[in-house]
Short mmCIF file of C-alpha atoms in Angstrom, two decimals:
data_model
loop_
_atom_site.label_atom_id
_atom_site.label_comp_id
_atom_site.label_asym_id
_atom_site.label_seq_id
_atom_site.Cartn_x
_atom_site.Cartn_y
_atom_site.Cartn_z
CA UNK A 1 139.55 81.36 126.97
CA UNK A 2 141.11 80.43 123.68
CA UNK A 3 139.51 77.04 123.82
CA UNK A 4 136.07 78.54 124.38
CA UNK A 5 136.50 80.85 121.33
CA UNK A 6 137.59 77.94 119.24
CA UNK A 7 134.57 75.98 120.34
CA UNK A 8 132.23 78.83 119.57
CA UNK A 9 133.76 79.25 116.11
CA UNK A 10 133.40 75.56 115.42
CA UNK A 11 129.77 75.55 116.59
CA UNK A 12 128.86 78.54 114.39
CA UNK A 13 127.75 80.82 117.31
CA UNK A 14 129.41 84.23 117.89
CA UNK A 15 131.99 84.14 120.55
CA UNK A 16 132.62 86.73 123.19
CA UNK A 17 136.27 87.37 122.29
CA UNK A 18 135.92 88.42 118.64
CA UNK A 19 134.95 92.14 119.26
CA UNK A 20 131.89 94.17 118.31
CA UNK A 21 132.26 93.54 114.52
CA UNK A 22 130.93 90.04 114.99
CA UNK A 23 127.75 91.11 116.84
CA UNK A 24 126.75 94.44 115.13
CA UNK A 25 124.09 94.14 112.35
CA UNK A 26 125.28 94.98 108.83
CA UNK A 27 124.55 98.60 107.71
CA UNK A 28 121.34 99.01 105.66
CA UNK A 29 122.08 99.54 101.98
CA UNK A 30 120.31 102.49 100.33
CA UNK A 31 118.16 101.55 97.32
CA UNK A 32 120.06 101.96 94.08
CA UNK A 33 117.17 103.91 92.50
CA UNK A 34 117.22 106.56 95.26
CA UNK A 35 120.97 107.06 94.92
CA UNK A 36 120.69 107.37 91.15
CA UNK A 37 117.92 109.94 91.47
CA UNK A 38 119.93 111.92 94.02
CA UNK A 39 123.01 111.93 91.81
CA UNK A 40 120.95 112.98 88.80
CA UNK A 41 119.47 115.87 90.77
CA UNK A 42 122.87 117.04 91.95
CA UNK A 43 124.21 116.82 88.41
CA UNK A 44 121.32 118.94 87.20
CA UNK A 45 122.05 121.58 89.84
CA UNK A 46 125.69 121.71 88.80
CA UNK A 47 124.88 121.96 85.10
CA UNK A 48 126.02 125.40 83.87
CA UNK A 49 123.46 127.74 82.32
CA UNK A 50 125.41 127.71 79.09
CA UNK A 51 124.21 124.19 78.41
CA UNK A 52 120.84 125.69 77.30
CA UNK A 53 122.64 127.32 74.41
CA UNK A 54 123.95 124.11 72.96
CA UNK A 55 123.33 123.60 69.23
CA UNK A 56 120.74 120.86 69.91
CA UNK A 57 118.41 123.19 71.77
CA UNK A 58 116.45 124.17 68.66
CA UNK A 59 115.89 120.54 67.81
CA UNK A 60 114.68 119.71 71.31
CA UNK A 61 112.38 122.75 71.23
CA UNK A 62 110.80 121.50 68.02
CA UNK A 63 110.41 117.96 69.39
CA UNK A 64 109.01 118.93 72.79
CA UNK A 65 107.08 122.15 72.17
CA UNK A 66 106.08 122.45 68.51
CA UNK A 67 105.70 118.92 67.19
CA UNK A 68 103.25 117.54 69.85
CA UNK A 69 100.49 120.12 69.24
CA UNK A 70 100.93 119.79 65.47
CA UNK A 71 100.54 116.02 65.74
CA UNK A 72 97.44 116.47 67.93
CA UNK A 73 95.90 118.88 65.40
CA UNK A 74 96.69 116.45 62.59
CA UNK A 75 94.99 113.60 64.47
CA UNK A 76 91.89 115.73 65.10
CA UNK A 77 91.68 116.63 61.41
CA UNK A 78 92.16 112.99 60.42
CA UNK A 79 89.36 111.81 62.73
CA UNK A 80 87.14 114.65 61.51
CA UNK A 81 87.74 113.66 57.88
CA UNK A 82 87.04 109.99 58.64
CA UNK A 83 83.73 110.89 60.29
CA UNK A 84 82.90 113.09 57.31
CA UNK A 85 83.68 110.31 54.80
CA UNK A 86 81.66 107.80 56.87
CA UNK A 87 78.66 110.15 56.66
CA UNK A 88 77.77 109.83 60.32
CA UNK A 89 75.71 112.96 59.70
CA UNK A 90 74.59 114.47 56.37
CA UNK A 91 77.27 116.67 54.90
CA UNK A 92 75.21 119.82 55.30
CA UNK A 93 75.09 119.13 59.08
CA UNK A 94 78.68 117.96 59.46
CA UNK A 95 80.91 119.45 56.74
CA UNK A 96 84.48 118.28 56.28
CA UNK A 97 87.70 120.18 56.96
CA UNK A 98 87.94 121.23 53.30
CA UNK A 99 84.49 122.85 53.45
CA UNK A 100 85.42 124.81 56.56
CA UNK A 101 88.70 125.88 54.96
CA UNK A 102 86.64 127.12 52.01
CA UNK A 103 84.75 129.47 54.39
CA UNK A 104 88.06 130.85 55.69
CA UNK A 105 89.25 131.40 52.13
CA UNK A 106 86.03 133.12 51.12
CA UNK A 107 86.13 135.54 54.08
CA UNK A 108 89.82 136.22 53.45
CA UNK A 109 89.30 136.98 49.75
CA UNK A 110 86.34 139.22 50.64
CA UNK A 111 88.58 141.15 53.03
CA UNK A 112 86.25 140.66 55.99
CA UNK A 113 88.07 138.01 58.03
CA UNK A 114 90.43 140.38 59.87
CA UNK A 115 87.63 142.91 60.43
CA UNK A 116 85.54 140.30 62.26
CA UNK A 117 88.51 139.23 64.38
CA UNK A 118 89.63 142.78 65.19
CA UNK A 119 86.11 143.86 66.20
CA UNK A 120 85.99 141.15 68.86
CA UNK A 121 89.62 141.50 69.97
CA UNK A 122 89.33 145.28 70.41
CA UNK A 123 86.18 144.83 72.51
CA UNK A 124 87.82 142.07 74.54
CA UNK A 125 90.99 144.08 75.23
CA UNK A 126 89.12 147.25 76.21
CA UNK A 127 86.72 145.35 78.46
CA UNK A 128 89.59 143.41 80.01
CA UNK A 129 91.60 146.57 80.77
CA UNK A 130 88.61 148.17 82.49
CA UNK A 131 88.07 144.93 84.42
CA UNK A 132 91.74 144.96 85.52
CA UNK A 133 91.42 148.52 86.85
CA UNK A 134 88.24 147.71 88.80
CA UNK A 135 89.21 144.19 89.88
CA UNK A 136 92.65 145.21 91.16
CA UNK A 137 91.32 147.94 93.44
CA UNK A 138 88.43 145.76 94.59
CA UNK A 139 90.73 142.81 95.28
CA UNK A 140 93.18 144.92 97.33
CA UNK A 141 90.34 146.35 99.43
CA UNK A 142 88.84 142.90 100.02
CA UNK A 143 92.25 141.45 100.88
CA UNK A 144 93.25 144.16 103.38
CA UNK A 145 89.97 145.26 105.01
CA UNK A 146 88.51 142.47 107.13
CA UNK A 147 85.01 143.97 107.29
CA UNK A 148 84.81 144.32 103.49
CA UNK A 149 86.14 140.81 103.07
CA UNK A 150 83.52 139.39 105.40
CA UNK A 151 80.81 141.32 103.57
CA UNK A 152 81.54 140.74 99.89
CA UNK A 153 84.26 138.07 99.78
CA UNK A 154 81.76 135.17 99.49
CA UNK A 155 79.76 137.18 96.94
CA UNK A 156 82.85 137.57 94.73
CA UNK A 157 83.45 133.83 94.86
CA UNK A 158 79.82 133.17 93.95
CA UNK A 159 79.90 135.65 91.06
CA UNK A 160 82.96 133.90 89.64
CA UNK A 161 80.99 130.67 89.29
CA UNK A 162 77.98 132.40 87.68
CA UNK A 163 77.81 131.86 83.89
CA UNK A 164 78.32 135.17 82.09
CA UNK A 165 75.40 134.53 79.74
CA UNK A 166 73.09 134.88 82.75
CA UNK A 167 73.90 138.61 82.82
CA UNK A 168 72.92 139.25 79.19
CA UNK A 169 69.12 139.63 79.67
CA UNK A 170 69.62 142.00 82.59
CA UNK A 171 72.23 144.02 80.69
CA UNK A 172 69.90 144.35 77.68
CA UNK A 173 67.16 145.69 79.96
CA UNK A 174 69.58 148.14 81.57
CA UNK A 175 71.42 149.41 78.47
CA UNK A 176 69.45 148.19 75.43
CA UNK A 177 71.15 146.82 72.30
CA UNK A 178 74.33 148.86 72.63
CA UNK A 179 78.05 148.48 73.22
CA UNK A 180 77.45 149.25 76.90
CA UNK A 181 75.57 145.96 77.20
CA UNK A 182 78.51 144.01 75.78
CA UNK A 183 81.05 145.71 78.05
CA UNK A 184 78.79 145.29 81.10
CA UNK A 185 78.66 141.52 80.52
CA UNK A 186 82.44 141.40 80.05
CA UNK A 187 83.05 143.32 83.28
CA UNK A 188 80.62 141.24 85.31
CA UNK A 189 82.35 138.11 84.06
CA UNK A 190 85.99 139.20 84.48
CA UNK A 191 86.10 141.44 87.56
CA UNK A 192 85.38 138.67 90.14
CA UNK A 193 88.18 136.48 88.72
CA UNK A 194 90.74 139.27 88.82
CA UNK A 195 89.71 140.36 92.32
CA UNK A 196 89.85 136.81 93.66
CA UNK A 197 93.26 136.35 92.05
CA UNK A 198 94.79 139.32 93.83
CA UNK A 199 93.12 138.31 97.12
CA UNK A 200 94.76 134.88 96.83
CA UNK A 201 98.10 136.51 95.99
CA UNK A 202 97.97 138.86 99.00
CA UNK A 203 97.00 135.99 101.31
CA UNK A 204 100.20 134.16 100.31
CA UNK A 205 102.53 137.04 101.18
CA UNK A 206 104.75 136.11 104.16
CA UNK A 207 104.00 138.43 107.14
CA UNK A 208 107.72 139.18 107.36
CA UNK A 209 107.52 141.07 104.05
CA UNK A 210 104.74 143.30 105.36
CA UNK A 211 106.58 143.99 108.63
CA UNK A 212 109.79 144.78 106.76
CA UNK A 213 107.89 147.16 104.50
CA UNK A 214 106.40 148.98 107.47
CA UNK A 215 109.81 149.21 109.14
CA UNK A 216 111.16 150.82 105.96
CA UNK A 217 108.32 153.35 105.95
CA UNK A 218 106.11 151.80 103.25
CA UNK A 219 102.52 152.67 104.09
CA UNK A 220 99.36 153.37 102.15
CA UNK A 221 99.78 153.52 98.39
CA UNK A 222 103.56 153.22 98.77
CA UNK A 223 103.08 149.86 100.51
CA UNK A 224 100.67 148.74 97.77
CA UNK A 225 103.08 149.67 95.00
CA UNK A 226 106.36 148.46 96.51
CA UNK A 227 105.28 145.61 98.80
CA UNK A 228 101.80 144.20 98.18
CA UNK A 229 101.64 144.11 94.38
CA UNK A 230 105.22 142.83 93.81
CA UNK A 231 104.86 140.17 96.51
CA UNK A 232 101.42 139.09 95.26
CA UNK A 233 102.47 139.09 91.61
CA UNK A 234 102.32 135.29 90.96
CA UNK A 235 98.76 135.02 92.28
CA UNK A 236 97.81 138.30 90.60
CA UNK A 237 99.04 137.05 87.23
CA UNK A 238 97.06 133.83 87.64
CA UNK A 239 93.99 135.98 88.31
CA UNK A 240 94.68 138.12 85.22
CA UNK A 241 95.05 135.02 83.07
CA UNK A 242 91.76 133.65 84.33
CA UNK A 243 90.19 137.10 83.99
CA UNK A 244 91.09 137.22 80.30
CA UNK A 245 89.51 133.79 79.77
CA UNK A 246 86.31 135.01 81.43
CA UNK A 247 86.42 138.25 79.42
CA UNK A 248 86.64 136.34 76.14
CA UNK A 249 83.86 133.92 77.06
CA UNK A 250 81.62 136.74 78.28
CA UNK A 251 82.25 138.71 75.11
CA UNK A 252 81.23 135.80 72.90
CA UNK A 253 78.06 135.24 74.96
CA UNK A 254 77.14 138.92 74.68
CA UNK A 255 77.89 139.13 70.95
CA UNK A 256 75.74 136.08 70.27
CA UNK A 257 72.66 137.73 71.77
CA UNK A 258 73.25 141.47 71.44
CA UNK A 259 73.06 142.03 67.69
CA UNK A 260 72.50 145.33 65.94
CA UNK A 261 73.77 146.83 62.64
CA UNK A 262 75.18 149.77 64.60
CA UNK A 263 77.42 147.55 66.69
CA UNK A 264 79.44 146.04 63.86
CA UNK A 265 80.06 142.32 63.42
CA UNK A 266 82.25 140.48 65.84
CA UNK A 267 82.91 136.75 65.97
CA UNK A 268 79.86 136.02 68.13
CA UNK A 269 77.55 137.91 65.78
CA UNK A 270 79.23 136.27 62.79
CA UNK A 271 78.51 132.82 64.20
CA UNK A 272 74.87 133.74 64.84
CA UNK A 273 74.59 135.02 61.26
CA UNK A 274 75.90 131.70 59.92
CA UNK A 275 73.42 129.86 62.18
CA UNK A 276 70.57 131.92 60.74
CA UNK A 277 71.68 130.97 57.21
CA UNK A 278 72.01 127.27 58.21
CA UNK A 279 75.65 127.46 57.11
CA UNK A 280 77.32 124.83 59.29
CA UNK A 281 80.71 125.32 57.62
CA UNK A 282 80.60 128.99 58.63
CA UNK A 283 79.59 128.12 62.19
CA UNK A 284 82.51 125.70 62.57
CA UNK A 285 84.91 128.20 60.97
CA UNK A 286 83.85 130.84 63.50
CA UNK A 287 84.25 128.43 66.41
CA UNK A 288 87.79 127.69 65.24
CA UNK A 289 88.53 131.43 64.99
CA UNK A 290 87.28 132.01 68.56
CA UNK A 291 89.43 129.15 69.81
CA UNK A 292 92.53 130.28 67.94
CA UNK A 293 92.28 133.88 69.16
CA UNK A 294 91.77 132.82 72.78
CA UNK A 295 94.72 130.41 72.69
CA UNK A 296 96.96 132.91 70.84
CA UNK A 297 96.39 135.66 73.44
CA UNK A 298 97.24 133.23 76.21
CA UNK A 299 100.36 131.88 74.51
CA UNK A 300 101.69 135.24 73.29
CA UNK A 301 100.89 137.42 76.31
CA UNK A 302 100.10 135.65 79.57
CA UNK A 303 102.18 132.48 79.41
CA UNK A 304 105.53 134.28 78.68
CA UNK A 305 104.77 136.86 81.37
CA UNK A 306 103.90 134.18 83.90
CA UNK A 307 107.04 132.16 83.09
CA UNK A 308 109.21 135.26 83.44
CA UNK A 309 107.80 136.13 86.87
CA UNK A 310 108.00 132.56 88.20
CA UNK A 311 111.52 132.11 86.82
CA UNK A 312 112.66 135.39 88.38
CA UNK A 313 111.48 134.14 91.77
CA UNK A 314 113.11 130.74 91.41
CA UNK A 315 109.73 128.99 91.17
CA UNK A 316 110.33 127.68 87.65
CA UNK A 317 113.50 125.99 86.45
CA UNK A 318 115.03 126.85 83.09
CA UNK A 319 114.39 124.08 80.66
CA UNK A 320 115.59 123.55 77.16
#
């Protein structure tokens, strides 16, 4: 036996007397990248919350949140100025950043800038709040009543894709050149988005939540308040955010067309006035104002609220 093992060893073939270690294949080695990623993830889970309060947090916030958009704005202004200097278009058709800034300064010194902005914002907020009241009830009914959903669910989806400006001629015929026309266009633009948002949120509620609510006696309005709305909150917030965007767009479309001295001057009417005067600097200044207001409302109201809800449900990690 010993001689046969010796012969096998000398010939390089595995012998039968050396045990299972000689015949078993070597264990597969895990890729180094996977192990590093796993360790990094575990380290992140074990990182205490107090790390977010380290002294370097403010610096990282500036580098990751504030500096990138400022750099992007600077690049846009630089390209704009280069195009202006190159005279791709005559200066009266494509004014430079300094000309547009001059329009801002003129409106500010005249004391009219904030009036224009507030006229549009107040209309947008009022129209949006009415749209929330209507869209929430409509969305809950569509989400919970199968017959209503089958009847008007596809119509709501179709209305959401309809451009708001398409409603302006009909609204003028119905209500004339009045504030009712503007609010009607805002509602027709925002209500479908809000309703579809809450329908999507209710559809994502686990059935266990609804059964638990019924077992605890939550029915009717009590179930809506304590079960449906809280459980559908992430989808509902997404619908509200989109509803505000549609409200703002619809408002600008209505203000561009519905113009009357009795209605006051909002941003849409201001832009149309500058167009009538062939003042391209004023038109661009108004476009920038519309953009800034829309972005500011989203950043100051909806984004913090959305982050708070998602973070409270463990759907968004705390980052520095």
